[in-house]
Coordinates of C-alpha atoms and ligand atoms in Angstrom, one line a residue:
X77 CA -32.2 16.7 -67.0
X78 CA -28.4 18.1 -67.4
X79 CA -25.4 16.9 -65.4
X80 CA -25.5 13.5 -63.7
X81 CA -28.7 12.0 -62.8
X82 CA -29.9 9.6 -59.9
X83 CA -33.0 8.0 -58.9
X84 CA -34.1 7.9 -55.1
X85 CA -33.9 4.2 -54.0
X86 CA -36.3 4.7 -51.2
X87 CA -38.3 7.8 -49.5
X88 CA -36.2 10.4 -47.7
X89 CA -37.7 12.9 -45.0
X90 CA -35.5 15.9 -44.4
X91 CA -34.8 16.3 -40.8
X92 CA -32.1 19.0 -40.9
X93 CA -32.1 22.5 -42.7
X94 CA -29.9 21.7 -45.4
X95 CA -31.9 18.3 -46.2
X96 CA -34.3 18.1 -48.9
X97 CA -37.2 15.4 -48.8
X98 CA -37.7 13.2 -51.9
X99 CA -39.7 10.2 -52.8
X100 CA -38.7 6.9 -53.9
X101 CA -38.4 6.7 -57.7
X102 CA -37.9 10.3 -58.1
X103 CA -35.3 11.3 -60.5
X104 CA -33.0 14.2 -59.6
X105 CA -30.0 15.8 -60.7
X106 CA -26.8 15.0 -58.7
X107 CA -25.0 18.5 -58.4
X108 CA -22.1 17.3 -56.1
X109 CA -21.2 14.3 -53.7
X110 CA -19.6 15.3 -50.6
X111 CA -18.9 13.7 -47.2
X112 CA -21.4 10.9 -47.6
X113 CA -24.1 13.5 -48.9
X114 CA -25.5 14.1 -52.4
X115 CA -26.3 17.7 -53.2
X116 CA -29.5 17.2 -55.4
X117 CA -31.7 19.3 -57.4
X118 CA -35.5 18.2 -57.8
X119 CA -37.6 18.7 -60.6
X120 CA -39.3 21.7 -59.0
X121 CA -35.9 23.4 -58.8
X122 CA -35.4 23.2 -55.2
X123 CA -31.8 21.7 -54.0
X124 CA -30.7 20.3 -50.8
X125 CA -28.7 17.3 -49.4
X126 CA -29.6 13.7 -49.1
X127 CA -27.4 10.9 -47.8
X128 CA -25.8 9.5 -50.9
X129 CA -26.9 5.9 -50.3
X130 CA -30.6 7.1 -51.1
X131 CA -29.5 8.1 -54.5
X132 CA -29.0 5.5 -57.2
X133 CA -26.7 7.0 -59.8
X134 CA -28.1 6.6 -63.4
X135 CA -25.4 8.0 -65.6
X136 CA -22.7 5.8 -67.2
X137 CA -24.1 2.5 -65.3
X138 CA -27.0 1.7 -67.4
X139 CA -25.8 -0.7 -69.3
X140 CA -25.4 -4.5 -68.2
X141 CA -22.6 -5.1 -70.7
X142 CA -20.4 -2.5 -69.2
X143 CA -20.9 -3.8 -65.6
X144 CA -20.0 -7.4 -66.4
X145 CA -16.6 -6.3 -67.6
X146 CA -13.6 -6.2 -65.6
X147 CA -12.6 -2.5 -65.9
X148 CA -10.3 -0.5 -64.7
X149 CA -11.6 1.3 -61.0
X150 CA -13.3 4.3 -62.3
X151 CA -12.8 7.8 -61.1
X152 CA -14.1 8.0 -57.5
X153 CA -16.3 11.0 -56.7
X154 CA -16.8 13.2 -53.5
X155 CA -14.9 12.4 -50.6
X156 CA -14.5 8.7 -51.2
X157 CA -10.6 8.4 -52.1
X158 CA -9.4 6.1 -54.8
X159 CA -7.8 3.0 -53.7
X160 CA -4.7 2.3 -55.5
X161 CA -4.0 -1.3 -56.8
X162 CA -7.4 -2.1 -56.4
X163 CA -8.7 -5.0 -58.5
X164 CA -12.2 -4.1 -60.0
X165 CA -15.2 -6.5 -60.3
X166 CA -18.7 -6.3 -62.0
X167 CA -21.5 -5.4 -59.8
X168 CA -23.1 -8.2 -57.6
X169 CA -26.4 -7.8 -56.1
X170 CA -27.0 -10.7 -53.7
X171 CA -30.7 -11.3 -53.0
X172 CA -30.1 -10.8 -49.2
X173 CA -28.8 -7.1 -50.2
X174 CA -32.1 -5.5 -51.1
X175 CA -32.1 -4.5 -47.5
X176 CA -29.4 -2.1 -48.3
X177 CA -30.5 -0.9 -51.8
X178 CA -28.4 2.2 -52.1
X179 CA -25.5 2.9 -54.4
X180 CA -22.8 2.5 -52.0
X181 CA -21.0 -0.9 -51.8
X182 CA -21.9 -2.9 -48.6
X183 CA -20.9 -6.1 -46.4
X184 CA -24.0 -8.5 -45.9
X185 CA -21.6 -10.6 -43.8
X186 CA -18.3 -8.9 -42.1
X187 CA -14.9 -10.7 -41.7
X188 CA -14.9 -12.5 -38.2
X189 CA -11.9 -12.5 -36.3
X190 CA -10.3 -15.8 -35.0
X191 CA -7.4 -17.5 -33.3
X192 CA -5.8 -20.5 -35.1
X193 CA -3.0 -22.7 -34.5
X194 CA 0.3 -21.7 -35.8
X195 CA 1.0 -24.0 -39.0
X196 CA -2.7 -24.1 -39.9
X197 CA -4.6 -22.3 -42.7
X198 CA -6.0 -18.9 -42.3
X199 CA -9.5 -18.7 -44.0
X200 CA -11.4 -15.5 -43.9
X201 CA -14.6 -14.9 -45.6
X202 CA -17.2 -12.2 -45.9
X203 CA -20.2 -11.6 -48.3
X204 CA -20.4 -8.1 -50.1
X205 CA -22.7 -6.4 -52.5
X206 CA -22.6 -3.6 -55.0
X207 CA -24.9 -2.3 -57.6
X208 CA -22.0 -0.8 -59.4
X209 CA -18.9 -2.2 -60.6
X210 CA -16.4 -2.2 -57.6
X211 CA -12.9 -2.6 -56.6
X212 CA -11.5 -4.9 -53.8
X213 CA -8.8 -4.7 -51.7
X214 CA -7.2 -6.7 -48.8
X215 CA -4.7 -6.0 -46.4
X216 CA -3.0 -8.3 -44.2
X217 CA 0.0 -7.9 -41.5
X218 CA 2.5 -10.0 -43.2
X219 CA 3.1 -8.0 -46.3
X220 CA 5.9 -9.9 -47.9
X221 CA 4.0 -13.3 -47.7
X222 CA 4.0 -15.2 -50.9
X223 CA 1.0 -17.6 -50.7
X224 CA -2.1 -15.8 -50.4
X225 CA -5.4 -16.9 -52.3
X226 CA -7.8 -14.0 -52.8
X227 CA -10.9 -15.2 -54.4
X228 CA -12.9 -13.1 -56.8
X229 CA -16.4 -12.4 -55.6
X230 CA -18.8 -15.0 -56.4
X231 CA -22.2 -14.3 -58.0
X232 CA -23.7 -14.1 -54.3
X233 CA -20.9 -11.7 -53.3
X234 CA -19.0 -14.3 -51.2
X235 CA -15.4 -13.2 -51.1
X236 CA -12.6 -15.1 -49.4
X237 CA -8.6 -15.1 -48.4
X238 CA -6.7 -18.3 -47.7
X239 CA -3.3 -18.3 -46.2
X240 CA -1.9 -21.8 -45.6
X241 CA 1.0 -22.5 -43.2
X242 CA 0.4 -19.7 -40.9
X243 CA 3.2 -18.3 -38.7
X244 CA 3.1 -15.8 -35.9
X245 CA 3.9 -13.2 -38.4
X246 CA 0.4 -13.6 -39.8
X247 CA -1.3 -12.6 -36.4
X248 CA -2.9 -9.1 -36.7
X249 CA -5.3 -7.0 -38.3
X250 CA -6.9 -8.1 -41.6
X251 CA -9.0 -5.6 -43.7
X252 CA -11.0 -5.9 -46.9
X253 CA -12.0 -2.5 -48.5
X254 CA -14.6 -2.5 -51.3
X255 CA -15.2 0.6 -53.2
X256 CA -17.3 2.1 -56.2
X257 CA -17.8 5.4 -57.4
X258 CA -20.1 6.3 -54.8
X259 CA -18.4 5.3 -51.8
X260 CA -16.4 2.7 -49.9
X261 CA -17.1 0.0 -47.3
X262 CA -14.5 -1.8 -45.0
X263 CA -14.7 -4.8 -42.9
X264 CA -11.8 -5.8 -40.6
X265 CA -10.9 -8.4 -37.9
X266 CA -8.2 -9.9 -35.7
X267 CA -6.5 -13.0 -36.5
X268 CA -4.3 -14.5 -33.9
X269 CA -1.9 -17.0 -34.9
X270 CA -1.2 -19.0 -31.6
X271 CA 2.4 -20.6 -31.3
X272 CA 3.8 -22.4 -28.1
X273 CA 4.3 -20.1 -25.2
X274 CA 7.7 -20.1 -23.4
X275 CA 8.0 -21.8 -19.9
X276 CA 7.0 -19.6 -16.8
X277 CA 9.8 -18.1 -15.2
X278 CA 11.2 -17.3 -11.7
X279 CA 9.4 -20.1 -9.6
X280 CA 9.8 -19.5 -6.0
X281 CA 8.4 -20.7 -2.9
X282 CA 7.7 -19.0 0.8
X283 CA 6.2 -20.7 3.7
X284 CA 2.7 -19.7 4.5
X285 CA 1.7 -19.1 8.1
X286 CA -2.0 -19.1 7.6
X287 CA -2.3 -22.9 7.0
X288 CA -0.6 -25.8 8.6
X289 CA 2.9 -26.9 6.9
X290 CA 1.9 -24.8 3.9
X291 CA 3.8 -23.1 1.4
X292 CA 3.0 -20.6 -1.5
X293 CA 4.5 -21.3 -5.0
X294 CA 5.0 -18.0 -7.1
X295 CA 6.1 -17.5 -10.7
X296 CA 6.2 -14.9 -13.3
X297 CA 4.3 -15.4 -16.6
X298 CA 6.3 -16.5 -19.7
X299 CA 7.9 -14.0 -21.6
X300 CA 6.3 -15.2 -24.8
X301 CA 2.6 -16.1 -24.5
X302 CA 2.6 -17.7 -28.0
X303 CA 0.5 -14.8 -29.3
X304 CA -2.5 -15.8 -27.4
X305 CA -4.3 -13.7 -25.0
X306 CA -5.3 -16.8 -22.7
X307 CA -3.0 -18.3 -20.7
X308 CA -3.2 -20.9 -18.0
X309 CA -0.8 -22.7 -15.7
X310 CA -0.3 -26.6 -14.5
X311 CA 1.5 -27.2 -11.4
X312 CA 3.4 -30.5 -11.1
X313 CA 5.4 -32.1 -8.3
X314 CA 7.7 -35.1 -7.6
X315 CA 9.5 -36.6 -4.7
X316 CA 12.9 -38.6 -4.5
X317 CA 11.1 -42.1 -4.5
X318 CA 8.8 -41.0 -7.3
X319 CA 9.7 -41.8 -10.9
X320 CA 7.6 -39.1 -12.6
X321 CA 5.9 -35.9 -11.9
X322 CA 2.3 -35.8 -10.7
X323 CA -0.1 -33.1 -11.3
X324 CA -0.9 -30.7 -8.4
X325 CA -3.3 -28.3 -10.1
X326 CA -4.5 -27.9 -13.7
X327 CA -5.7 -24.8 -15.5
X328 CA -5.3 -22.2 -13.0
X329 CA -5.1 -18.5 -14.3
X330 CA -3.3 -16.9 -11.4
X331 CA 0.8 -17.1 -11.1
X332 CA 0.7 -18.7 -7.7
X333 CA -0.9 -21.2 -5.5
X334 CA -0.8 -22.3 -1.9
X335 CA 0.0 -26.0 -1.0
X336 CA -0.9 -27.1 2.6
X337 CA -0.3 -30.2 4.5
X338 CA 2.9 -31.1 3.2
X339 CA 4.5 -34.2 4.6
X340 CA 8.1 -34.3 6.0
X341 CA 9.4 -35.0 2.6
X342 CA 11.4 -33.2 0.0
X343 CA 9.4 -32.0 -3.1
X344 CA 10.2 -30.8 -6.3
X345 CA 7.7 -28.5 -8.2
X346 CA 7.6 -27.4 -11.9
X347 CA 5.0 -25.4 -13.8
X348 CA 3.9 -25.3 -17.3
X349 CA 2.0 -22.4 -19.1
X350 CA -0.3 -23.4 -21.9
X351 CA -2.6 -21.5 -24.2
X352 CA -5.6 -22.9 -26.5
X353 CA -3.4 -24.8 -28.5
X354 CA 0.2 -25.5 -26.9
X355 CA 1.8 -26.3 -23.6
X356 CA 5.0 -24.7 -22.8
X357 CA 8.3 -26.5 -21.9
X358 CA 8.4 -26.9 -18.1
X359 CA 9.6 -24.0 -15.8
X360 CA 13.0 -24.4 -13.9
X361 CA 12.1 -26.4 -10.9
X362 CA 12.2 -25.5 -7.7
X363 CA 12.9 -27.9 -4.4
X364 CA 11.3 -27.7 -1.0
X365 CA 12.5 -29.6 1.9
X366 CA 9.4 -29.7 3.9
X367 CA 11.1 -31.2 6.9
X368 CA 12.5 -27.7 7.5
X369 CA 9.0 -25.9 7.3
X370 CA 8.7 -25.3 11.0
X371 CA 12.2 -23.6 11.0
X372 CA 11.3 -21.5 7.8
X373 CA 8.0 -20.3 9.1
X374 CA 9.8 -18.9 12.3
X375 CA 12.2 -17.3 10.2
X376 CA 9.5 -15.9 7.8
X377 CA 7.4 -14.8 10.9
X378 CA 10.4 -12.9 12.0
X379 CA 11.2 -11.2 9.0
X380 CA 7.6 -10.3 8.6
X381 CA 7.4 -8.8 12.0
X382 CA 10.7 -7.0 11.6
X383 CA 9.5 -5.4 8.4
X384 CA 6.1 -4.4 10.4
X385 CA 7.9 -3.1 13.2
X386 CA 10.9 -1.6 11.3
X387 CA 13.2 -3.2 13.8
X388 CA 15.5 -5.7 13.2
X389 CA 14.4 -8.7 15.6
X390 CA 16.9 -11.2 17.4
X391 CA 17.4 -14.0 15.1
X392 CA 18.0 -16.6 17.9
X393 CA 15.3 -18.4 19.5
X394 CA 13.9 -16.4 22.4
X395 CA 13.2 -19.6 24.6
X396 CA 16.7 -20.9 23.8
X397 CA 18.4 -17.9 24.9
X398 CA 16.5 -16.6 28.0
X399 CA 15.0 -18.2 31.1
X400 CA 12.0 -16.0 31.8
X401 CA 11.7 -15.1 35.5
X402 CA 9.6 -13.1 38.1
X403 CA 7.5 -9.9 37.0
X404 CA 9.4 -6.6 37.9
X405 CA 6.7 -4.1 36.8
X406 CA 3.4 -3.7 35.0
X407 CA 2.4 -0.7 33.0
X408 CA -0.7 0.1 30.9
X409 CA 0.7 -1.5 27.8
X410 CA 3.0 -4.2 29.2
X411 CA 4.5 -6.6 31.7
X412 CA 8.0 -6.4 32.7
X413 CA 9.8 -9.7 33.5
X414 CA 13.2 -10.5 34.7
X415 CA 15.1 -12.5 32.2
X416 CA 18.1 -14.7 32.7
X417 CA 20.6 -15.2 29.7
X418 CA 21.0 -19.1 29.5
X419 CA 24.6 -18.5 28.4
X420 CA 26.0 -15.8 30.3
X421 CA 23.8 -15.8 33.5
X422 CA 23.1 -12.2 33.2
X423 CA 19.6 -10.7 34.0
X424 CA 18.0 -8.4 31.8
X425 CA 14.4 -6.7 31.8
X426 CA 11.8 -8.0 29.2
X427 CA 9.3 -5.6 28.4
X428 CA 6.4 -7.7 27.0
X429 CA 4.1 -6.1 24.7
X430 CA 1.0 -8.0 22.9
X431 CA 1.3 -8.2 19.3
X432 CA -1.7 -5.9 18.3
X433 CA -1.7 -4.7 14.7
X434 CA -2.8 -1.4 16.0
X435 CA 0.1 -0.9 18.3
X436 CA 2.9 -2.1 15.9
X437 CA 3.8 1.4 15.0
X438 CA 4.0 2.4 18.7
X439 CA 6.2 -0.7 19.7
X440 CA 8.5 -0.2 16.6
X441 CA 8.8 3.5 17.7
X442 CA 9.9 2.8 21.0
X443 CA 12.2 0.1 20.0
X444 CA 13.7 2.2 17.4
X445 CA 14.0 5.0 19.7
X446 CA 15.8 2.7 22.4
X447 CA 18.0 1.7 19.8
X448 CA 19.4 5.0 19.2
X449 CA 20.3 5.7 22.7
X450 CA 23.1 5.1 24.8
X451 CA 23.7 7.3 28.0
X452 CA 24.0 6.6 31.8
X453 CA 20.9 7.7 32.7
X454 CA 18.9 6.2 30.1
X455 CA 17.8 2.6 30.3
X456 CA 20.4 0.3 28.1
X457 CA 18.7 -1.6 25.2
X458 CA 20.0 -5.0 23.9
X459 CA 17.6 -6.0 21.3
X460 CA 13.8 -6.9 20.3
X461 CA 12.7 -10.4 20.1
X462 CA 9.6 -12.3 19.3
X463 CA 8.1 -14.6 21.8
X464 CA 4.9 -16.5 20.6
X465 CA 2.3 -13.8 20.3
X466 CA 4.4 -11.2 22.2
X467 CA 7.2 -8.6 21.2
X468 CA 9.9 -8.5 24.0
X469 CA 12.2 -5.3 24.5
X470 CA 15.3 -6.7 25.9
X471 CA 16.7 -3.9 28.3
X472 CA 19.2 -3.5 31.1
X473 CA 17.6 -4.4 34.3
X474 CA 17.5 -1.4 36.4
X475 CA 18.1 -2.7 40.1
X476 CA 16.2 -0.1 42.0
X477 CA 12.9 1.5 42.4
X478 CA 10.6 4.2 40.9
X479 CA 11.8 7.5 42.2
X480 CA 8.7 8.1 44.8
X481 CA 8.8 4.6 46.2
X482 CA 12.4 4.7 46.6
X483 CA 12.3 8.2 48.5
X484 CA 9.5 6.7 50.7
X485 CA 11.4 3.4 51.4
X486 CA 14.4 5.7 52.5
X487 CA 12.0 7.9 54.7
X488 CA 14.0 11.0 54.0
X489 CA 15.1 13.3 51.3
X490 CA 17.8 16.1 51.1
X491 CA 17.9 19.0 48.8
X492 CA 21.2 17.9 47.4
X493 CA 19.6 14.4 46.6
X494 CA 16.8 16.2 44.8
X495 CA 19.4 18.1 42.9
X496 CA 21.1 15.0 41.9
X497 CA 18.0 13.4 40.8
X498 CA 17.1 16.3 38.8
X499 CA 20.5 16.7 37.3
X500 CA 20.6 13.2 36.2
X501 CA 17.2 13.6 34.5
X502 CA 18.2 16.9 32.7
X503 CA 21.4 15.1 31.5
X504 CA 19.3 12.5 29.9
X505 CA 16.8 15.1 28.5
X506 CA 19.8 17.0 27.0
X507 CA 21.1 14.0 25.4
X508 CA 17.8 13.0 24.2
X509 CA 16.8 16.6 22.8
X510 CA 20.0 17.0 21.0
X511 CA 19.0 13.8 19.1
X512 CA 15.6 15.4 18.4
X513 CA 13.9 13.0 20.4
X514 CA 11.2 14.0 23.1
X515 CA 10.4 11.6 25.9
X516 CA 7.0 13.0 26.4
X517 CA 5.9 10.5 29.1
X518 CA 8.1 11.7 32.2
X519 CA 6.3 10.9 35.5
X520 CA 7.6 9.2 38.6
X521 CA 6.9 5.8 37.4
X522 CA 9.3 6.3 34.4
X523 CA 12.3 7.4 36.5
X524 CA 14.0 4.3 38.3
X525 CA 16.5 4.8 40.9
X526 CA 19.3 2.5 40.6
X527 CA 20.8 1.7 43.9
X528 CA 24.2 -0.3 44.3
X529 CA 26.0 -0.6 47.5
X530 CA 29.1 1.4 46.2
X531 CA 27.8 4.2 43.9
X532 CA 25.4 7.1 44.7
X533 CA 21.7 6.4 43.7
X534 CA 21.4 7.0 39.9
X535 CA 18.3 8.0 38.2
X536 CA 17.5 6.0 34.8
X537 CA 15.0 6.9 32.6
X538 CA 12.8 4.2 31.1
X539 CA 9.6 3.9 29.0
X540 CA 10.0 5.5 25.6
X541 CA 6.5 4.4 24.3
X542 CA 5.4 8.0 24.1
X543 CA 8.5 9.4 22.4
X544 CA 8.5 11.4 19.1
X545 CA 11.2 12.1 16.9
X546 CA 11.6 15.5 15.7
X547 CA 13.6 15.6 12.5
X548 CA 12.4 18.9 11.2
X549 CA 10.8 21.9 13.4
X550 CA 10.6 21.3 17.4
X551 CA 6.8 21.0 17.2
X552 CA 4.8 17.9 16.1
X553 CA 1.2 17.5 15.6
X554 CA -0.5 14.6 16.9
X555 CA -3.8 13.5 16.8
X556 CA -3.3 11.9 20.3
X557 CA -2.2 13.3 23.7
X558 CA 1.4 12.2 23.6
X559 CA 1.1 10.5 26.9
X560 CA -1.8 9.0 28.8
X561 CA -1.1 9.4 32.4
X562 CA -3.8 7.2 34.2
X563 CA -6.4 9.4 32.7
X564 CA -4.7 12.4 34.5
X565 CA -3.2 15.4 32.6
X566 CA -0.8 16.0 35.7
X567 CA 2.6 15.9 34.0
X568 CA 1.4 17.4 30.7
X569 CA 2.7 20.7 29.4
X570 CA 0.1 23.0 27.9
X571 CA 1.3 22.4 24.3
X572 CA 0.6 18.7 24.9
X573 CA -3.0 19.5 25.8
X574 CA -3.1 21.1 22.5
X575 CA -1.7 18.1 20.6
X576 CA 1.4 19.8 19.7
X577 CA 4.2 18.6 21.9
X578 CA 7.8 19.8 21.7
X579 CA 10.9 18.6 23.5
X580 CA 10.3 21.7 25.9
X581 CA 7.3 19.6 27.1
X582 CA 9.9 17.3 29.1
X583 CA 11.0 20.4 30.8
X584 CA 7.5 21.3 32.0
X585 CA 7.2 17.5 33.5
X586 CA 10.5 18.2 35.4
X587 CA 9.3 21.1 37.2
X588 CA 5.9 19.2 38.0
X589 CA 8.1 16.5 39.7
X590 CA 10.3 19.0 41.7
X591 CA 7.2 20.8 42.7
X592 CA 5.8 17.5 44.0
X593 CA 9.2 16.5 45.7
X594 CA 9.3 19.9 47.3
X595 CA 5.8 20.3 48.3
X596 CA 3.9 17.2 48.1
X597 CA 1.4 19.0 46.0
X598 CA 0.7 18.6 42.4
X599 CA 1.0 22.1 40.8
X600 CA -2.0 22.2 38.5
X601 CA -4.2 19.3 40.0
X602 CA -7.6 20.5 41.1
X603 CA -7.8 19.3 44.7
X604 CA -11.4 18.0 43.9
X605 CA -10.0 15.7 41.1
X606 CA -12.0 17.9 38.3
X607 CA -10.0 17.3 35.3
X608 CA -11.3 20.4 33.3
X609 CA -10.1 22.6 36.2
X610 CA -6.7 21.1 36.0
X611 CA -6.5 21.5 32.3
X612 CA -7.6 25.1 32.5
X613 CA -4.9 25.8 35.1
X614 CA -2.2 24.0 33.1
X615 CA -3.1 26.2 29.8
X616 CA -3.1 29.3 32.0
X617 CA -0.1 28.2 34.0
X618 CA -1.9 28.7 37.4
X619 CA 0.0 27.1 40.2
X620 CA -1.8 25.8 43.3
X621 CA -1.1 27.9 46.5
X622 CA 1.3 26.1 48.6
X623 CA 4.1 28.5 49.1
X624 CA 4.7 27.6 52.9
X625 CA 6.2 24.3 51.9
X626 CA 9.0 26.0 49.8
X627 CA 10.3 27.7 52.8
X628 CA 12.9 25.2 53.5
X629 CA 14.4 25.1 50.1
X630 CA 16.9 27.7 48.4
X631 CA 15.0 30.4 46.3
X632 CA 17.2 29.1 43.3
X633 CA 14.8 26.2 43.4
X634 CA 11.8 28.4 42.9
X635 CA 13.5 30.3 40.5
X636 CA 14.3 27.2 38.4
X637 CA 10.7 26.2 38.5
X638 CA 9.3 29.5 37.6
X639 CA 11.5 29.5 34.3
X640 CA 10.1 25.9 33.6
X641 CA 6.4 26.6 34.2
X642 CA 6.1 29.0 31.3
X643 CA 3.1 28.5 29.4
X644 CA 4.6 29.6 25.9
X645 CA 7.0 26.7 25.4
X646 CA 9.2 29.0 22.9
X647 CA 10.0 31.1 26.3
X648 CA 10.4 28.2 28.6
X649 CA 14.0 27.0 29.6
X650 CA 15.4 24.4 27.5
X651 CA 17.2 21.0 29.0
X652 CA 20.6 22.6 28.2
X653 CA 19.9 25.9 29.9
X654 CA 18.4 24.1 32.9
X655 CA 21.8 22.5 33.3
X656 CA 23.5 25.7 34.1
X657 CA 20.6 27.1 36.3
X658 CA 22.0 28.0 39.9
X659 CA 20.1 25.5 41.6
X660 CA 21.6 22.8 39.4
X661 CA 25.1 24.1 39.3
X662 CA 25.5 25.0 42.9
X663 CA 26.3 22.4 45.7
X664 CA 23.0 22.1 47.8
X665 CA 22.1 21.2 51.1
X666 CA 22.8 17.8 52.3
X667 CA 20.4 18.3 55.4
X668 CA 17.6 15.6 55.4
X669 CA 14.1 16.2 56.0
X670 CA 11.2 13.9 56.4
X671 CA 8.9 13.0 53.3
X672 CA 5.4 12.6 54.9
X673 CA 4.4 15.1 52.2
X674 CA 5.6 12.7 49.5
X675 CA 4.0 10.0 51.1
X676 CA 0.5 11.7 51.1
X677 CA 0.9 12.7 47.5
X678 CA 1.6 9.1 46.7
X679 CA -1.5 7.9 48.5
X680 CA -3.5 10.3 46.7
X681 CA -2.0 9.4 43.3
X682 CA -2.5 5.8 44.0
X683 CA -6.2 6.2 44.6
X684 CA -6.4 8.3 41.5
X685 CA -4.6 5.6 39.5
X686 CA -6.5 2.9 40.8
X687 CA -9.8 4.5 39.7
X688 CA -8.2 4.8 36.2
X689 CA -6.7 1.3 36.2
X690 CA -3.0 2.4 35.9
X691 CA -1.2 0.5 38.6
X692 CA 2.4 0.3 38.2
X693 CA 3.9 -2.5 40.3
X694 CA 7.2 -3.0 41.8
Ligands
ATP265 N1 14.5 -1.8 32.5 C1 13.7 -1.8 33.8 N2 14.2 -2.4 34.9 C2 13.7 -2.6 36.0 N3 12.2 -2.3 35.8 C3 11.5 -1.9 34.9 C4 12.4 -1.7 33.5 N4 11.6 -1.3 32.6 C5 10.2 -1.2 33.0 N5 10.3 -1.8 34.4 C6 9.4 -1.7 35.2 O1 7.9 -2.1 34.7 C7 7.0 -1.0 34.7 C8 6.3 -0.8 33.3 O2 7.3 -0.4 32.4 P1 6.9 0.6 31.4 O3 6.6 1.9 32.2 O4 8.0 0.7 30.3 O5 5.7 0.1 30.6 P2 4.3 0.7 30.0 O6 3.4 -0.4 29.5 O7 4.9 1.4 28.8 O8 3.9 1.8 30.9 P3 2.9 3.1 30.9 O9 1.7 2.5 31.2 O10 3.6 4.1 31.6 O11 2.8 3.3 29.3 C9 7.9 0.3 35.1 O12 7.2 1.3 35.7 C10 9.0 -0.3 36.1 O13 8.4 -0.8 37.3

């Protein structure tokens, strides 16, 4: 047979188009070797491909004499690239190698990765086989290393590499390649040379409120893990009267622990890192004076709550600063109490809001809004404090009554007084709106009339729990009704019902209030109390029929109300425009009139609120 000749080492059945089947022992012509395949021609002249390890080459390798010599690496055929500087060895066919009887070199035992202690000897071994003379080359990470003992393959195919006095530079990828003229086999593994890790860093502690007298110790892993992937920590402590450190915990993987039930002592902690062979030097120590734990906990709670609320809380202890006196009001969310400053004796209003995680945003929003405001018709704000499980908004105490209670207690009203209250409210709103803040909760309970013996009654706007900040456009999408008014929509503008409140929504509420003061009738309320009907009326701007009650007032009032009750908020009058309305800017009649109609309205409203459990108390 011309050309290179090979013999099939076992049967091969063609499974693809370009394959050709052949039987064990068939002698075939090898036309080409390419990409792991041998192109062969059978005796019958048919040709096709066969994986080259099925073909045992018979040319050039027939004599035992030749294979037993150390020869230069022969030319390598096909896709197998020659390996330069490769030492060559005679063929080795270990008895176990019969499982893989082709012409390619092969590994009976591959290299195995390991981790060893720095300084120890690295020993790697494998077992190989090759029916033909072959070359062998080792590769290791430290190319400049002087002492490397590489043994020639034993008769049974055992090969080994020995490196004494390992250093961290010997960590890495080790490869041994063997190649003969038919192909190449490679085995590789990782060797990790483990050295001493550096100590953990940034050891810190903080108080932990979840357990009694507890702290949390935290640290950062060492910069150098000593080449190991494994790392554990041991925490130790000492006290002034102790001569040495004692173990708190050993062998933890995480970079932090909680230590609870600390005594009233001074503790010093340190941490060690260790890997499978070495322990690091100790970390820098941290000292905890556990006598101050309660105080530290208070501060920690305060900081945590400040962060959650987005408000700087008053640092001083609430109980040390204030005497808590009688209740001055109650809302749906809160109780309002009179507070007396223990130092100055001054009184304040403290709005107590329970600390409920879902309400934190709302509470924070109210405090932040109040903190931005300073206006004679807006309640003054002094700060927010934490008092046991409640947040307390500390405000100016308004000495007075909600507007309707005030009017009923007076027993009379004048158009001039109505105008004064409206003016006060509009100047507060103009101020808010120019700051991009909408109150969105205007209703009689939030309008306190401050009465002092010397001054005219003054209207003060309170309760910013529904306020929204309009940083961009004057419309906001909210998933909730921006205010809940005892289950009623009485003071809500059409766009609030559509969950798109604007600053102009406040002007609608002002007009509802004026309408009530003038007529004793709620402008959109269904007399039968049907909420759906009231909503429809608001959306359509359909005002209740009660014109007779308006006869006593100037038509300017009606004109003003009409400009505020515009369903489309863009066309509604703004707070600034309202300030220059004739009814606001011209003097109004001082003539007093009875307020039975307002009393009736209050009775009805109280009944309605009672049934929906919103009852403001004064
Ligand atoms: N600064 C203050 N001075 C005097 N009284 C006040 C003050 N703040 C609140 N009040 C009283 O406490 C009541 C409840 O306060 P506020 O309306 O702020 O609570 P709320 O829980 O937010 O009410 P709402 O149910 O309307 O949301 C008020 O109606 C008022 O009577």
